[in-house]
Short mmCIF file of C-alpha atoms and ligand atoms in Angstrom, two decimals:
data_model
loop_
_atom_site.label_atom_id
_atom_site.label_comp_id
_atom_site.label_asym_id
_atom_site.label_seq_id
_atom_site.Cartn_x
_atom_site.Cartn_y
_atom_site.Cartn_z
CA MET A 1 89.79 92.48 74.65
CA ILE A 2 89.43 95.42 77.07
CA ASP A 3 90.38 98.84 75.65
CA THR A 4 91.56 101.44 78.14
CA LYS A 5 93.10 104.87 78.01
CA LEU A 6 95.30 106.22 80.82
CA THR A 7 96.34 109.81 81.41
CA LEU A 8 98.77 110.93 84.10
CA ARG A 9 97.76 114.09 85.95
CA THR A 10 101.29 115.41 86.33
CA ASP A 11 99.77 118.81 87.10
CA ALA A 12 98.21 117.52 90.36
CA PRO A 13 100.86 115.62 92.40
CA ILE A 14 99.47 113.83 95.46
CA GLY A 15 102.45 113.69 97.82
CA THR A 16 105.58 111.72 98.62
CA ILE A 17 105.52 107.92 98.66
CA SER A 18 107.48 107.33 101.86
CA PRO A 19 109.78 104.29 101.82
CA ARG A 20 107.97 103.35 105.04
CA LEU A 21 104.90 102.47 102.96
CA TYR A 22 106.94 99.53 101.69
CA GLY A 23 107.61 98.10 105.15
CA HIS A 24 107.55 94.43 106.17
CA PHE A 25 106.81 92.46 109.29
CA ALA A 26 108.78 89.61 110.90
CA GLU A 27 107.06 87.95 113.83
CA HIS A 28 108.20 85.01 115.93
CA LEU A 29 105.33 83.06 114.42
CA GLU A 30 105.89 79.52 113.17
CA ARG A 31 108.66 79.49 110.54
CA CYS A 32 108.91 83.21 109.89
CA CYS A 33 111.88 83.99 112.14
CA TYR A 34 113.19 80.68 113.50
CA ASP A 35 113.85 78.16 110.73
CA GLY A 36 113.06 80.95 108.28
CA LEU A 37 115.14 84.07 108.48
CA TRP A 38 117.29 82.53 111.19
CA VAL A 39 119.06 79.20 110.86
CA GLY A 40 121.33 79.78 113.82
CA LEU A 41 124.88 80.79 114.48
CA GLY A 42 127.40 78.27 113.23
CA ASN A 43 124.92 76.43 110.99
CA LYS A 44 127.10 74.48 108.57
CA ASP A 45 124.30 73.21 106.33
CA ILE A 46 122.67 76.43 105.24
CA PRO A 47 124.95 79.34 104.29
CA ASN A 48 124.29 82.22 106.63
CA ILE A 49 125.54 85.60 107.73
CA GLY A 50 125.66 85.66 111.52
CA GLY A 51 122.80 83.15 111.68
CA PHE A 52 120.56 84.73 108.98
CA ARG A 53 120.18 82.79 105.72
CA THR A 54 122.39 84.29 103.02
CA ASP A 55 119.98 83.50 100.16
CA VAL A 56 117.08 85.12 101.98
CA VAL A 57 119.15 88.16 102.96
CA ASN A 58 120.17 88.67 99.33
CA MET A 59 116.62 88.40 98.05
CA LEU A 60 115.26 90.73 100.71
CA ARG A 61 117.92 93.30 99.94
CA SER A 62 116.88 93.37 96.30
CA MET A 63 113.11 93.28 96.94
CA PRO A 64 113.70 95.86 98.73
CA VAL A 65 112.75 96.12 102.45
CA PRO A 66 112.88 99.78 103.50
CA MET A 67 111.49 99.10 106.99
CA LEU A 68 110.98 96.00 109.17
CA ARG A 69 108.71 95.54 112.20
CA TRP A 70 109.64 92.98 114.88
CA PRO A 71 109.11 90.87 117.07
CA GLY A 72 105.28 90.83 116.75
CA GLY A 73 102.32 90.95 116.37
CA CYS A 74 100.74 89.14 119.23
CA TYR A 75 104.18 87.79 120.12
CA ALA A 76 105.31 91.31 121.12
CA ASP A 77 103.00 91.32 124.13
CA HIS A 78 104.77 88.28 125.58
CA TYR A 79 108.29 89.33 124.63
CA HIS A 80 110.85 90.41 127.20
CA TRP A 81 113.68 92.12 125.37
CA HIS A 82 116.28 91.43 128.07
CA ASP A 83 115.96 87.69 127.34
CA GLY A 84 117.44 88.37 123.90
CA ILE A 85 120.74 90.02 124.77
CA GLY A 86 124.05 88.62 125.99
CA THR A 87 125.81 85.46 124.89
CA PRO A 88 123.63 82.77 123.30
CA GLU A 89 124.33 80.42 126.24
CA SER A 90 123.14 82.99 128.75
CA ARG A 91 119.78 83.55 127.07
CA PRO A 92 116.81 81.83 128.67
CA GLN A 93 114.64 79.29 126.89
CA ARG A 94 111.12 80.68 126.98
CA LEU A 95 107.63 79.73 126.01
CA GLY A 96 107.12 81.80 122.87
CA MET A 97 103.48 82.62 122.20
CA SER A 98 101.61 84.14 119.34
CA CYS A 99 98.20 83.68 117.81
CA GLY A 100 97.33 80.51 119.70
CA LEU A 101 100.64 78.77 119.03
CA GLN A 102 103.29 77.93 121.56
CA VAL A 103 106.92 77.41 120.64
CA GLU A 104 110.23 76.83 122.36
CA ASP A 105 112.08 80.08 122.06
CA ASP A 106 115.82 80.10 122.77
CA ASN A 107 116.00 83.85 122.13
CA GLY A 108 118.63 83.32 119.43
CA ILE A 109 117.32 86.40 117.66
CA GLY A 110 117.46 89.32 120.04
CA THR A 111 117.79 93.06 119.61
CA HIS A 112 121.40 93.00 118.34
CA GLU A 113 120.63 90.28 115.82
CA PHE A 114 117.50 92.07 114.59
CA ILE A 115 119.42 95.33 114.13
CA ALA A 116 122.18 93.40 112.30
CA LEU A 117 119.52 91.94 109.96
CA CYS A 118 118.18 95.45 109.30
CA HIS A 119 121.68 96.61 108.38
CA LEU A 120 122.15 93.60 106.10
CA ILE A 121 118.95 94.22 104.14
CA GLY A 122 118.92 98.02 104.32
CA ALA A 123 115.79 98.29 106.49
CA GLU A 124 114.80 100.86 109.08
CA PRO A 125 113.96 98.97 112.33
CA TYR A 126 110.54 99.23 113.95
CA LEU A 127 110.27 97.65 117.41
CA ALA A 128 106.91 96.58 118.82
CA GLY A 129 106.81 96.96 122.61
CA ASN A 130 105.19 94.73 125.20
CA MET A 131 102.17 96.25 126.89
CA GLY A 132 100.37 92.96 127.51
CA SER A 133 102.72 91.23 129.95
CA GLY A 134 105.46 93.85 130.32
CA SER A 135 105.79 97.07 132.25
CA VAL A 136 106.36 100.72 131.51
CA GLN A 137 109.84 100.40 133.02
CA GLU A 138 110.70 97.40 130.84
CA LEU A 139 109.81 99.26 127.65
CA CYS A 140 111.62 102.41 128.84
CA ASP A 141 114.69 100.26 129.48
CA TRP A 142 114.54 98.78 125.95
CA LEU A 143 114.36 102.31 124.54
CA GLU A 144 117.26 103.46 126.71
CA TYR A 145 119.32 100.38 125.84
CA SER A 146 118.67 100.96 122.13
CA ASN A 147 118.91 104.71 121.78
CA ALA A 148 120.57 106.42 124.76
CA THR A 149 123.90 108.11 124.17
CA ILE A 150 124.85 108.85 127.77
CA ASP A 151 126.79 106.55 130.07
CA THR A 152 124.35 104.32 131.97
CA THR A 153 124.38 100.72 133.12
CA LEU A 154 122.13 99.84 130.17
CA THR A 155 124.26 101.60 127.55
CA ARG A 156 127.37 99.97 129.05
CA GLU A 157 125.58 96.66 128.71
CA ARG A 158 124.83 97.47 125.06
CA ALA A 159 128.50 98.28 124.47
CA ALA A 160 129.57 95.07 126.22
CA ASN A 161 127.24 93.18 123.91
CA GLY A 162 128.97 94.61 120.86
CA SER A 163 127.40 97.97 120.12
CA ARG A 164 129.02 101.07 121.54
CA ASP A 165 126.91 103.14 119.14
CA PRO A 166 123.20 103.48 119.84
CA PHE A 167 120.83 101.76 117.42
CA GLY A 168 118.80 104.94 116.92
CA VAL A 169 115.48 103.12 116.53
CA LYS A 170 112.86 105.73 115.73
CA LEU A 171 109.67 103.66 115.48
CA TRP A 172 108.25 102.16 118.71
CA GLY A 173 104.94 100.37 118.94
CA VAL A 174 103.17 100.77 122.29
CA GLY A 175 101.62 97.31 122.31
CA ASN A 176 99.91 95.41 119.51
CA GLU A 177 96.22 94.77 118.98
CA ASN A 178 95.63 95.62 122.62
CA TRP A 179 91.89 95.41 121.99
CA GLY A 180 92.47 91.64 121.52
CA CYS A 181 95.57 89.46 121.98
CA GLY A 182 97.46 92.34 123.59
CA GLY A 183 95.35 92.32 126.77
CA HIS A 184 91.71 92.76 125.74
CA TYR A 185 91.76 96.36 126.83
CA ASP A 186 88.69 98.44 126.21
CA ALA A 187 89.38 101.72 124.42
CA ALA A 188 89.20 103.81 127.60
CA SER A 189 91.62 101.68 129.61
CA TYR A 190 94.06 101.38 126.70
CA ALA A 191 93.88 105.17 126.24
CA GLN A 192 94.85 105.68 129.86
CA GLU A 193 97.57 103.05 129.85
CA TYR A 194 98.91 104.37 126.55
CA ARG A 195 99.35 107.82 128.08
CA ARG A 196 101.37 106.39 130.95
CA TYR A 197 103.66 104.46 128.60
CA ALA A 198 104.00 107.30 126.11
CA THR A 199 104.74 109.93 128.75
CA MET A 200 107.59 107.88 130.19
CA LEU A 201 108.94 106.84 126.79
CA ARG A 202 109.01 110.49 125.69
CA HIS A 203 111.16 111.30 128.73
CA VAL A 204 113.67 108.61 127.77
CA ASP A 205 113.86 109.59 124.10
CA PRO A 206 111.85 112.61 122.95
CA LYS A 207 112.70 111.77 119.33
CA ALA A 208 111.19 108.28 119.38
CA GLU A 209 108.09 108.05 117.17
CA LEU A 210 105.34 106.32 119.13
CA VAL A 211 102.72 104.14 117.48
CA ALA A 212 99.41 103.94 119.33
CA CYS A 213 97.33 100.85 118.80
CA GLY A 214 94.01 101.32 117.06
CA HIS A 215 91.26 98.95 116.00
CA VAL A 216 88.03 99.87 114.16
CA ASP A 217 84.98 102.14 114.40
CA GLU A 218 83.85 103.04 117.94
CA TRP A 219 87.03 101.71 119.55
CA ASN A 220 89.09 104.17 117.50
CA GLU A 221 86.70 107.02 118.13
CA GLU A 222 86.75 106.48 121.86
CA PHE A 223 90.54 106.14 122.10
CA LEU A 224 91.15 109.22 119.96
CA ARG A 225 88.48 111.28 121.74
CA ILE A 226 89.82 110.46 125.20
CA ASN A 227 93.43 111.12 124.20
CA SER A 228 92.86 114.20 122.06
CA ARG A 229 94.19 116.38 124.91
CA TRP A 230 97.40 114.37 124.78
CA HIS A 231 97.87 114.69 121.06
CA HIS A 232 101.61 115.31 121.60
CA LEU A 233 102.02 111.75 122.91
CA MET A 234 100.99 110.08 119.65
CA ASP A 235 102.85 110.02 116.34
CA HIS A 236 101.14 107.21 114.42
CA PHE A 237 97.88 105.33 114.81
CA SER A 238 98.08 101.60 114.07
CA ILE A 239 95.38 99.70 112.22
CA HIS A 240 95.50 96.20 110.71
CA ARG A 241 93.69 94.77 107.70
CA TYR A 242 93.76 91.18 106.45
CA TRP A 243 91.76 90.07 103.44
CA ILE A 244 90.01 86.89 104.42
CA ASN A 245 87.14 86.58 101.96
CA GLY A 246 88.82 85.04 98.93
CA ALA A 247 88.07 81.42 99.87
CA GLN A 248 90.82 78.85 99.37
CA GLU A 249 94.41 79.70 98.53
CA THR A 250 94.28 78.09 95.05
CA GLY A 251 90.85 76.42 94.91
CA PHE A 252 88.93 79.65 94.30
CA ASN A 253 86.41 80.39 91.56
CA GLU A 254 86.03 83.54 89.49
CA ASP A 255 83.64 85.23 91.95
CA GLN A 256 85.97 84.51 94.82
CA TYR A 257 88.88 85.87 92.78
CA TYR A 258 87.10 89.19 92.34
CA ASN A 259 85.93 89.18 95.93
CA LEU A 260 89.51 89.11 97.20
CA LEU A 261 90.60 91.90 94.84
CA ALA A 262 87.60 93.99 95.91
CA GLU A 263 88.48 93.37 99.55
CA ALA A 264 92.02 94.62 98.90
CA GLN A 265 90.55 97.70 97.21
CA ASP A 266 88.24 98.25 100.17
CA THR A 267 91.33 98.87 102.34
CA GLU A 268 91.13 102.41 100.97
CA ASN A 269 87.76 102.92 102.68
CA PHE A 270 89.22 101.68 105.95
CA ILE A 271 92.12 104.13 105.63
CA THR A 272 89.97 107.12 104.71
CA THR A 273 87.41 106.35 107.45
CA THR A 274 90.21 106.10 109.99
CA ALA A 275 91.78 109.34 108.70
CA ASN A 276 88.42 111.09 109.10
CA THR A 277 88.11 109.86 112.69
CA ILE A 278 91.63 111.05 113.47
CA ARG A 279 90.84 114.45 111.94
CA GLU A 280 87.63 114.72 113.92
CA TYR A 281 89.43 114.28 117.25
CA THR A 282 92.51 116.35 116.46
CA PRO A 283 92.62 119.73 118.21
CA LYS A 284 92.09 122.51 115.65
CA ASP A 285 95.59 123.95 116.11
CA LYS A 286 97.33 120.57 115.64
CA THR A 287 98.21 118.45 112.61
CA PRO A 288 96.43 115.09 112.53
CA ILE A 289 98.66 112.10 113.27
CA LYS A 290 99.03 109.60 110.44
CA ILE A 291 97.98 106.01 110.05
CA ALA A 292 100.32 103.05 110.49
CA LEU A 293 98.80 100.11 108.61
CA ASP A 294 101.41 97.94 110.26
CA GLU A 295 99.85 94.60 109.29
CA TRP A 296 98.17 94.03 105.93
CA GLY A 297 97.80 91.24 103.41
CA VAL A 298 95.95 88.14 102.29
CA TRP A 299 95.01 85.57 104.93
CA HIS A 300 93.79 82.29 103.44
CA PRO A 301 91.90 79.68 105.49
CA GLU A 302 94.73 77.14 104.92
CA ALA A 303 97.02 79.34 107.04
CA ARG A 304 94.54 79.33 109.88
CA PRO A 305 90.77 79.29 109.69
CA TRP A 306 89.46 82.78 110.22
CA GLY A 307 86.35 84.36 108.79
CA PRO A 308 83.58 82.73 106.78
CA GLY A 309 83.24 79.00 107.31
CA HIS A 310 85.95 78.65 109.97
CA GLU A 311 86.79 75.09 108.87
CA VAL A 312 90.25 73.76 109.69
CA MET A 313 91.86 73.10 106.30
CA ARG A 314 95.39 72.17 107.22
CA GLU A 315 96.88 70.59 110.30
CA PRO A 316 99.04 71.21 112.17
CA LEU A 317 98.42 74.92 112.07
CA SER A 318 101.37 76.54 110.33
CA TYR A 319 100.20 79.98 109.20
CA GLU A 320 101.62 78.98 105.81
CA GLN A 321 99.66 79.38 102.61
CA ALA A 322 100.25 79.27 98.88
CA GLY A 323 101.02 82.62 97.26
CA THR A 324 99.44 82.97 93.81
CA MET A 325 99.16 85.56 91.06
CA ARG A 326 95.85 86.57 92.63
CA ASP A 327 97.65 87.46 95.87
CA ALA A 328 100.24 89.46 93.93
CA LEU A 329 97.48 91.45 92.21
CA ALA A 330 95.84 92.08 95.59
CA ALA A 331 99.17 93.43 96.87
CA GLY A 332 99.46 95.65 93.79
CA ILE A 333 95.96 97.01 94.42
CA ALA A 334 96.92 97.82 98.01
CA LEU A 335 100.04 99.65 96.81
CA GLU A 336 97.87 101.77 94.47
CA VAL A 337 95.79 102.64 97.54
CA PHE A 338 98.89 103.48 99.61
CA HIS A 339 100.14 105.85 96.91
CA ARG A 340 96.77 107.58 96.67
CA GLN A 341 96.57 107.86 100.46
CA CYS A 342 100.22 108.77 101.07
CA ASN A 343 99.22 112.01 102.79
CA VAL A 344 97.37 110.24 105.60
CA LEU A 345 99.25 106.93 105.69
CA SER A 346 102.71 107.13 107.24
CA LEU A 347 103.75 103.48 107.16
CA ALA A 348 102.59 100.02 106.15
CA ASN A 349 103.91 96.51 106.80
CA LEU A 350 103.08 93.47 104.72
CA ALA A 351 102.33 90.47 106.97
CA GLN A 352 104.64 88.64 106.94
CA ILE A 353 108.08 88.70 105.37
CA LEU A 354 108.90 84.98 105.22
CA ASN A 355 107.02 81.68 105.10
CA VAL A 356 103.86 82.74 106.93
CA LEU A 357 100.72 84.46 105.62
CA HIS A 358 101.24 86.76 102.60
CA ALA A 359 104.96 86.03 102.35
CA PRO A 360 107.09 87.25 99.42
CA VAL A 361 109.79 84.67 100.17
CA MET A 362 109.42 80.98 101.13
CA THR A 363 111.94 78.45 102.40
CA GLU A 364 111.91 74.70 102.95
CA GLY A 365 115.11 73.16 104.27
CA ALA A 366 117.91 74.47 102.07
CA ALA A 367 115.50 75.50 99.28
CA MET A 368 114.16 79.00 98.78
CA TRP A 369 111.69 80.43 96.28
CA LEU A 370 109.96 83.72 95.64
CA THR A 371 106.21 84.15 95.44
CA PRO A 372 104.50 86.32 92.77
CA THR A 373 104.03 88.93 95.51
CA TYR A 374 107.83 89.29 95.72
CA TYR A 375 107.88 90.31 92.08
CA ALA A 376 104.86 92.58 92.49
CA LEU A 377 106.78 94.46 95.19
CA GLN A 378 109.94 94.56 93.12
CA LEU A 379 107.98 96.04 90.21
CA HIS A 380 107.08 98.95 92.47
CA THR A 381 110.69 99.87 93.38
CA PRO A 382 110.78 103.01 91.16
CA HIS A 383 107.87 104.49 93.16
CA ILE A 384 109.64 104.32 96.52
CA GLY A 385 110.47 107.84 97.69
CA ALA A 386 108.96 109.38 94.53
CA THR A 387 106.04 111.79 94.17
CA ALA A 388 102.70 110.09 93.57
CA ILE A 389 100.75 111.30 90.54
CA PRO A 390 97.05 110.61 89.95
CA VAL A 391 96.14 108.49 86.95
CA GLU A 392 92.88 109.01 85.06
CA VAL A 393 91.48 105.80 83.63
CA ALA A 394 88.97 105.98 80.78
CA ASN A 395 87.23 102.63 80.64
CA GLY A 396 83.57 101.75 80.67
CA THR A 397 84.14 98.32 82.20
CA SER A 398 84.21 97.63 85.94
CA VAL A 399 85.18 94.39 87.61
CA PRO A 400 82.57 92.56 89.74
CA ASN A 401 82.95 93.52 93.37
CA GLY A 402 81.04 90.77 95.19
CA GLN A 403 80.23 91.61 98.79
CA PHE A 404 82.50 94.69 98.73
CA SER A 405 80.68 97.49 96.97
CA VAL A 406 83.80 99.24 95.75
CA GLU A 407 83.88 100.26 92.10
CA SER A 408 87.06 99.60 90.20
CA ASN A 409 88.04 99.58 86.56
CA VAL A 410 89.35 96.46 84.90
CA VAL A 411 92.63 98.26 84.34
CA SER A 412 93.95 100.34 87.22
CA ALA A 413 97.23 102.15 87.58
CA THR A 414 99.50 104.16 89.82
CA ALA A 415 102.24 106.56 88.77
CA SER A 416 105.05 108.55 90.31
CA ARG A 417 107.82 110.90 89.36
CA ASN A 418 111.33 111.39 90.70
CA ALA A 419 114.52 113.05 89.50
CA SER A 420 115.26 110.26 87.05
CA GLY A 421 111.85 110.03 85.41
CA THR A 422 108.28 108.81 85.62
CA ALA A 423 107.10 105.29 86.46
CA VAL A 424 103.65 103.80 85.83
CA THR A 425 102.44 100.48 87.24
CA LEU A 426 99.33 98.99 85.64
CA ILE A 427 97.15 96.08 86.72
CA ASN A 428 94.78 94.18 84.47
CA ARG A 429 92.38 92.76 87.06
CA HIS A 430 90.32 90.79 84.57
CA PHE A 431 90.11 87.07 85.36
CA ASP A 432 90.49 85.91 81.76
CA GLN A 433 90.54 88.82 79.30
CA ALA A 434 93.54 90.70 77.98
CA ALA A 435 93.61 94.49 77.92
CA SER A 436 95.04 96.95 75.44
CA VAL A 437 96.06 100.19 77.09
CA THR A 438 96.88 103.56 75.56
CA LEU A 439 98.97 105.78 77.77
CA SER A 440 99.08 109.37 76.69
CA THR A 441 100.83 112.08 78.63
CA ALA A 442 103.02 114.93 77.45
CA GLY A 443 106.68 114.53 78.27
CA LEU A 444 106.85 110.73 78.35
CA THR A 445 109.23 110.52 75.45
CA LYS A 446 111.45 107.52 76.11
CA VAL A 447 110.87 104.12 77.72
CA VAL A 448 113.87 103.15 79.85
CA LYS A 449 112.62 99.87 81.25
CA ALA A 450 109.36 97.90 81.07
CA ARG A 451 108.65 94.65 82.91
CA ILE A 452 105.61 92.48 83.38
CA LEU A 453 104.41 89.90 85.92
CA ALA A 454 101.99 87.41 84.39
CA GLY A 455 100.99 83.78 84.77
CA ASP A 456 98.92 81.20 82.90
CA SER A 457 96.24 81.38 85.53
CA PRO A 458 95.33 83.59 88.52
CA ARG A 459 96.07 80.45 90.56
CA ALA A 460 99.62 80.16 89.23
CA GLN A 461 102.32 80.04 91.87
CA ASN A 462 105.96 79.21 92.40
CA SER A 463 106.90 76.20 94.49
CA ILE A 464 109.85 74.21 95.68
CA GLU A 465 109.53 72.05 92.53
CA LYS A 466 108.96 74.98 90.14
CA PRO A 467 110.59 78.01 91.74
CA ASP A 468 110.63 80.01 88.49
CA ALA A 469 107.16 79.33 87.09
CA ILE A 470 106.32 82.99 87.66
CA LYS A 471 108.90 85.73 87.34
CA LEU A 472 109.35 89.14 85.80
CA ALA A 473 109.78 89.40 82.05
CA ASP A 474 110.63 92.28 79.73
CA LEU A 475 107.61 93.97 78.19
CA THR A 476 107.39 95.58 74.78
CA VAL A 477 105.86 99.03 74.81
CA SER A 478 105.18 100.52 71.37
CA ALA A 479 105.01 104.17 70.44
CA ASP A 480 101.52 104.98 69.21
CA GLY A 481 101.79 108.58 68.05
CA SER A 482 103.36 111.53 69.75
CA ASN A 483 103.49 111.24 73.56
CA GLN A 484 101.36 108.12 73.28
CA TRP A 485 102.25 104.51 74.10
CA ARG A 486 100.45 101.21 73.67
CA ILE A 487 100.74 98.43 76.24
CA GLU A 488 99.23 94.96 75.89
CA LEU A 489 98.42 93.32 79.21
CA PRO A 490 97.41 89.66 79.46
CA ALA A 491 94.58 88.75 81.84
CA HIS A 492 95.47 88.99 85.59
CA SER A 493 98.81 90.70 85.09
CA MET A 494 100.78 93.68 86.34
CA ALA A 495 103.47 95.76 84.64
CA THR A 496 105.73 98.72 85.34
CA ILE A 497 107.00 101.07 82.69
CA GLU A 498 109.76 103.54 83.48
CA PHE A 499 110.06 106.63 81.29
CA ALA A 500 113.07 108.93 81.16
O1 AHR B 1 100.21 88.35 111.63
C1 AHR B 1 99.62 87.41 112.48
C2 AHR B 1 98.87 88.04 113.62
O2 AHR B 1 97.77 88.75 113.15
C3 AHR B 1 99.62 89.04 114.45
O3 AHR B 1 100.42 88.46 115.42
C4 AHR B 1 98.54 89.85 115.07
O4 AHR B 1 98.92 91.17 115.35
C5 AHR B 1 97.42 89.76 114.08
O5 AHR B 1 96.22 89.41 114.68
#
């Protein structure tokens, strides 16, 4: 049994946990959008609201989904927004392309449908623009169509298509991974092209928040150095991080389990290194732009071989993978990082929202089930919009960190405070040992709600056959003296306690 003591540093608040840190990502990739979110207008077999699955919409609303990025990913740099407006019959059938896959794309989901989905689930929209095969004018037109309030041919077209009111989309990605699938730009040519796009987009809508595409190391340094004179053209700097070193989705051993968790933890180093680079190239009289981690999550080799080994494990390639307790813990570790780094991180999007990669929700025909990651996210709801508070962990035991030399305690935690109270989320990262935790902080006098996510094994998952094998359960928290609480956490589990 691991013994740990936690203390909340309520005297040293970190900053606000923006709802945008709990964003999601829906790409036209395999069964994420088509045959996932979207079953089509007039579908009589699967209940839907305007073409979007009702069961999925309901689950997403209660996850929740504060922000949603669309239509890619790599897909964005092939996407022509004008194909997706007008009557369904008038929309062209295109070759949809992302990440080496080609699909028939009837453009059933276009801008109006995506905005309708955002309204249904309560998400802020984030549109990723095409800089790979599009033009500056095309992206300016999409921005005008979406946000302009004056009378133009494009805003008339928007009204004719059902929306007199502008969509008011604030977040606009200027390309996606333009160092790779988005055109293989080098940093200098992307920096120049970015300026051209951003200048023109600013003219169309000065309030749009523009997301510049970043990568790693020297690429980032070069882009930020070249564009430091044009600081006013950038609002967010996009980076992506997938965790690919955990071996198989369920067939992993203990070392590989810890390796994946350490890789998730290492995301913090990536964020702080990027923040330092941004700071270095920000003019002294300006505030550094913030980081948009607009793709993050676990990527197992079954989804698509990538990283060590590169063997094909599942054919045809589907980008689908099992979602286990281990993946949920990895997500929880990332959320701890996001809270700690909320002053430099402006937004984050889990990749992806349905069926592919680190999905919280899965569908198969008429069936739908939730992965442990869904519940991990739901456990974090009280932190959204609250003030992050540091947590001191007293514990001599660290978990093994494999190839990622990042120290972490067996029990880790994140906490926040809002007008209705204080919430603490704890993770017991140990593969097979339970932990007993003492939480002592003045003012935590009454437990309002306590829930736990646990499974028999780190490999435990939900499935079409057993959709409820893993779900949230109530947790007993016992008073252990004045202002002190005792929490028992099984191995590989996560819990949230809300105090009045
Ligand atoms: O999420 C899958 C893909 O991963 C995205 O399309 C791309 O941006 C990234 O490489």
